[in-house]
Coordinates of C-alpha atoms in Angstrom, one line a residue:
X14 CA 30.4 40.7 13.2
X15 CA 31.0 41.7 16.7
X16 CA 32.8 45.2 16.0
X17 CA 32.3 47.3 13.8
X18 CA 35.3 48.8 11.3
X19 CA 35.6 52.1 13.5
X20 CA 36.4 50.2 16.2
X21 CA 38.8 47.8 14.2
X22 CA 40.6 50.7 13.1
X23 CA 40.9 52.0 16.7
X24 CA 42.5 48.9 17.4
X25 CA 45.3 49.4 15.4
X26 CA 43.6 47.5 12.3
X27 CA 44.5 49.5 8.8
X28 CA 43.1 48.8 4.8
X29 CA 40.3 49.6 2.8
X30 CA 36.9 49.1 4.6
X31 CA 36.1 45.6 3.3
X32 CA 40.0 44.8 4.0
X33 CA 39.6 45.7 7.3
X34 CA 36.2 43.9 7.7
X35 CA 37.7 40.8 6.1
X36 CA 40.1 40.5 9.3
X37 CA 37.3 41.4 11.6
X38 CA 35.2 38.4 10.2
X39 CA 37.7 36.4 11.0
X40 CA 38.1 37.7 14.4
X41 CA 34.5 36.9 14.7
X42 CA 35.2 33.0 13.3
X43 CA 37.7 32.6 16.0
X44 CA 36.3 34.0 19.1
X45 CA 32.8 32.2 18.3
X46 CA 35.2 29.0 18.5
X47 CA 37.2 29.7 21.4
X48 CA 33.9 31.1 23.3
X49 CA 31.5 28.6 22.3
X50 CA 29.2 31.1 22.4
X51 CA 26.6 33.4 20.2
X52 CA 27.1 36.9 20.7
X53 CA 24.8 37.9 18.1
X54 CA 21.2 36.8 17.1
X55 CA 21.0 33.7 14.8
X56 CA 18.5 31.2 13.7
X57 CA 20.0 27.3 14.3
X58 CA 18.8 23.9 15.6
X59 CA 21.0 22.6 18.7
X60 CA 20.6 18.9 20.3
X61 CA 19.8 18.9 23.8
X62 CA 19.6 16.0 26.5
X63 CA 16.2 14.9 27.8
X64 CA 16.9 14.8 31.6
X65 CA 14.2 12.4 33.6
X66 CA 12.4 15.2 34.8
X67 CA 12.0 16.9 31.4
X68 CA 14.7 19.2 31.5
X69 CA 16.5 20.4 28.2
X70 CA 19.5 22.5 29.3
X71 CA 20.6 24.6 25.9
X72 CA 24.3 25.1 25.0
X73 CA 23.9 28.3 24.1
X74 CA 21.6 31.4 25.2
X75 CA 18.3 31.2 23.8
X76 CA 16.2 33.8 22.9
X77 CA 13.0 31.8 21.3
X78 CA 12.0 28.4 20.2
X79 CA 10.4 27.6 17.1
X80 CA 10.3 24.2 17.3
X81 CA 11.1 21.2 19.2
X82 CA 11.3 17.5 18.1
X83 CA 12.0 14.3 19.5
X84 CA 15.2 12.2 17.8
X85 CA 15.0 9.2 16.3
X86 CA 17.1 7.1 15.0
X87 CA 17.6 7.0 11.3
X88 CA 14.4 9.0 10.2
X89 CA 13.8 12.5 10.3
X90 CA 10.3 12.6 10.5
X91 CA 9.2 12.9 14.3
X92 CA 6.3 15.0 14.9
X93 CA 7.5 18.3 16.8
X94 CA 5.3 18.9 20.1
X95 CA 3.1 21.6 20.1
X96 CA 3.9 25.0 22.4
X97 CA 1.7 23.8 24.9
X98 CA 3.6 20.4 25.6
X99 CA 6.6 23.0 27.0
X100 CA 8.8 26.2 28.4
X101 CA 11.1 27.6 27.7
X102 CA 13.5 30.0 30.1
X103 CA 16.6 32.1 29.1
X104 CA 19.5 33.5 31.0
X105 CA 19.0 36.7 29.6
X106 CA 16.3 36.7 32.5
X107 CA 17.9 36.8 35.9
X108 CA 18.2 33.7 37.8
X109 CA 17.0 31.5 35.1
X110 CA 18.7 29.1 32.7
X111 CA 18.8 28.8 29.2
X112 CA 16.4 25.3 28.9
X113 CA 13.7 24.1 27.4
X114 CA 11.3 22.0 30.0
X115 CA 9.2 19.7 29.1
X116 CA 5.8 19.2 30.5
X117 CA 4.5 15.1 30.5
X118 CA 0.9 16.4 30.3
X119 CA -1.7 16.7 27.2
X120 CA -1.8 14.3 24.0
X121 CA -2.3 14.6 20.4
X122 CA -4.9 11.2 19.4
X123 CA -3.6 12.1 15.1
X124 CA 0.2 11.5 16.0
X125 CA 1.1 7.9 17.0
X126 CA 2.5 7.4 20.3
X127 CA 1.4 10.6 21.5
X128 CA -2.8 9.5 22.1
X129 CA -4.7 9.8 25.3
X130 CA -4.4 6.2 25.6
X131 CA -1.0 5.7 24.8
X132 CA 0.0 7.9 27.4
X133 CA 0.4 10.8 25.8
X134 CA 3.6 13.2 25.4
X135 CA 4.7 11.6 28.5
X136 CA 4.6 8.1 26.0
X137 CA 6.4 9.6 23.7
X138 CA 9.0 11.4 24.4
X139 CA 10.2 8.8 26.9
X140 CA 11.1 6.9 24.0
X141 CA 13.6 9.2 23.0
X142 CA 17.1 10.7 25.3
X143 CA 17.3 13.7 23.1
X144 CA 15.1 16.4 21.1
X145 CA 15.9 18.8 18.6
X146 CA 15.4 22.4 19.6
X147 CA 15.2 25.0 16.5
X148 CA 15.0 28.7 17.7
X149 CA 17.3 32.0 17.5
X150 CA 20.4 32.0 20.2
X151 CA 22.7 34.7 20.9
X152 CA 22.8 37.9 22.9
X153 CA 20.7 40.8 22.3
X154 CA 23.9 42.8 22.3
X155 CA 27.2 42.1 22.1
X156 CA 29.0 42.6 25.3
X157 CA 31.3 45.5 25.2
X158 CA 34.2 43.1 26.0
X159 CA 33.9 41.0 22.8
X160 CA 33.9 44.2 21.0
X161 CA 37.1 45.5 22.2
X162 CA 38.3 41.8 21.8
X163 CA 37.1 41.2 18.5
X164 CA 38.6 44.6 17.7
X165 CA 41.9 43.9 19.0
X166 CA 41.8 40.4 17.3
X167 CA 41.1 41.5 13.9
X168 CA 44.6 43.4 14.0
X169 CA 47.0 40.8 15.8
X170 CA 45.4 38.5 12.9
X171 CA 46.0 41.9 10.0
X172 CA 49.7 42.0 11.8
X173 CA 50.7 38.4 12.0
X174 CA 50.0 37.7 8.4
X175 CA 52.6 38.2 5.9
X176 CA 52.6 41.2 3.5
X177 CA 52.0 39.3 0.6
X178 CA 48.8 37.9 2.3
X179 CA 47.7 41.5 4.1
X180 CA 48.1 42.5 0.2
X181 CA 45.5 40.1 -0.6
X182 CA 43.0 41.1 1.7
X183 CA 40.9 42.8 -1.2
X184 CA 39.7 39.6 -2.6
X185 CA 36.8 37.9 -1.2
X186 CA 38.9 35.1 0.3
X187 CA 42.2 35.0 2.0
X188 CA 44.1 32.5 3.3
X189 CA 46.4 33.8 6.3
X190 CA 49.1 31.9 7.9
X191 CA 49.2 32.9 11.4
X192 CA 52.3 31.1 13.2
X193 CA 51.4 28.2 11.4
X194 CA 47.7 28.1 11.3
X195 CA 45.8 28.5 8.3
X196 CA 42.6 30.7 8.9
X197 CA 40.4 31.5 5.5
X198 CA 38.3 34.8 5.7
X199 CA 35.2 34.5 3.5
X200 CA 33.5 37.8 2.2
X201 CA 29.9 36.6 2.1
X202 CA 26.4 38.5 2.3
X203 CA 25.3 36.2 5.0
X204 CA 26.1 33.8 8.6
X205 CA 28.3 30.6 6.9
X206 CA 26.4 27.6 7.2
X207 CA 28.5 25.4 8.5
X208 CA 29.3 25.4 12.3
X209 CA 32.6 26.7 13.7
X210 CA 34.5 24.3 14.9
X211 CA 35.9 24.5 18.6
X212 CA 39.1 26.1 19.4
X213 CA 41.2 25.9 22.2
X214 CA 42.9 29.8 21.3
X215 CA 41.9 33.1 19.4
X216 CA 45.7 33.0 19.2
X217 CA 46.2 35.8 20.9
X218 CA 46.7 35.5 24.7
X219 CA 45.4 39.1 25.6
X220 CA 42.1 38.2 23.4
X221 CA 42.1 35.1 25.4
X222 CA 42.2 36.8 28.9
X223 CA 39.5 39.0 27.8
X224 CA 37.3 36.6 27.2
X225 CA 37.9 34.5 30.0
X226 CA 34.6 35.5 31.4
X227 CA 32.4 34.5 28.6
X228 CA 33.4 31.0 27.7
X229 CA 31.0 28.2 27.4
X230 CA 32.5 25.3 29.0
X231 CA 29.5 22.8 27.9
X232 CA 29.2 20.6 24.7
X233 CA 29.6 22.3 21.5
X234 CA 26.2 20.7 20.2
X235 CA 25.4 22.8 17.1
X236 CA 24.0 20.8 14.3
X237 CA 23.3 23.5 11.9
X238 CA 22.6 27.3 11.4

């Protein structure tokens, strides 16, 4: 979540803790979909574009890379190139960008396509216009204006729904109808696994001003979390 219930409250937000957590959740949803953006650490697997030079621009700030594999068409089992066959930089560094580069150098003679003979790496991975990149995105902290946004969000949502759905805030999941849009709050233990889907709003204009400065105006490319 990117504030916490303190804050929430500050905002004007009112209700039992997990009622008031419920709308900050999905404050959270909603910003995440507006933003494009991770504002918190999380593990997922994002599709990137193999440039000609070898240049894997990420959509979203990267903090490490576990893995990175070629895509193929209708099979999932491409062998992933080892940490030595590339880089990776992150924005969180100044003047760099949040990429993986690939280097066209070494082979692997076990994995076909990829031996000394064949080419290499180089052989390989020119086969293929995009790679998988699994890793952990986000911030390392959550920028103090998508706190105060998140925290003024959660109450214009807690104050647009009707009573009868603020009322139902205690269960796990709420449906709230929010000048027509339908928004479900989840209560769950962990991240949902299913990517947010883009949004052109938070559905609040003042939310939206806030965080002009942090939108991601690239591809939403998640494939999973």
């Amino acid at each position: 979540m990117y504030c916490s219930v303190a804050q929430a409250r500050s905002a004007g937000c009112t209700g039992t803790d997990p009622e008031v957590t419920a709308w900050i959740e999905a404050a959270t949803e909603r910003i995440t979909a507006y933003t494009r953006q991770q504002f918190e650490p999380l593990s997922m697997v994002v599709v990137g574009d193999v440039t000609p030079g070898g240049l894997v621009l990420l959509p979203r700030r990267v903090r490490s890379v576990s893995s990175v594999t070629p895509v193929t068409d209708g099979a999932d089992d491409a062998p992933s190139l080892p940490p030595s066959a590339y880089r990776v930089t992150s924005s969180d560094v100044l003047g760099q960008v949040d990429a993986v580069h690939l280097t066209w150098g070494g082979w692997d003679d076990l994995i076909a396509g990829a031996e000394s003979w064949a080419g290499g790496w180089g052989s390989l991975l020119g086969e293929h216009e995009q790679v998988l990149v699994a890793g952990e995105f986000g911030t390392a902290s959550v920028p103090p204006v998508v706190v105060q946004a998140c925290a003024l969000l959660a109450a214009h949502i807690q104050a647009q729904a009707a009573p009868s759905d603020a009322d139902a805030a205690q269960d796990p999941t709420l449906d709230v109808d929010d000048e027509g849009n339908n928004v479900r709050i989840e209560n769950t233990d962990g991240p949902s696994a299913t990517p947010v889907a883009a949004s052109a709003s938070t559905g609040s204009t003042q939310v939206d001003a806030l965080l002009a400065g942090h939108l991601n105006h690239g591809p939403s490319l998640l494939r999973g979390v």
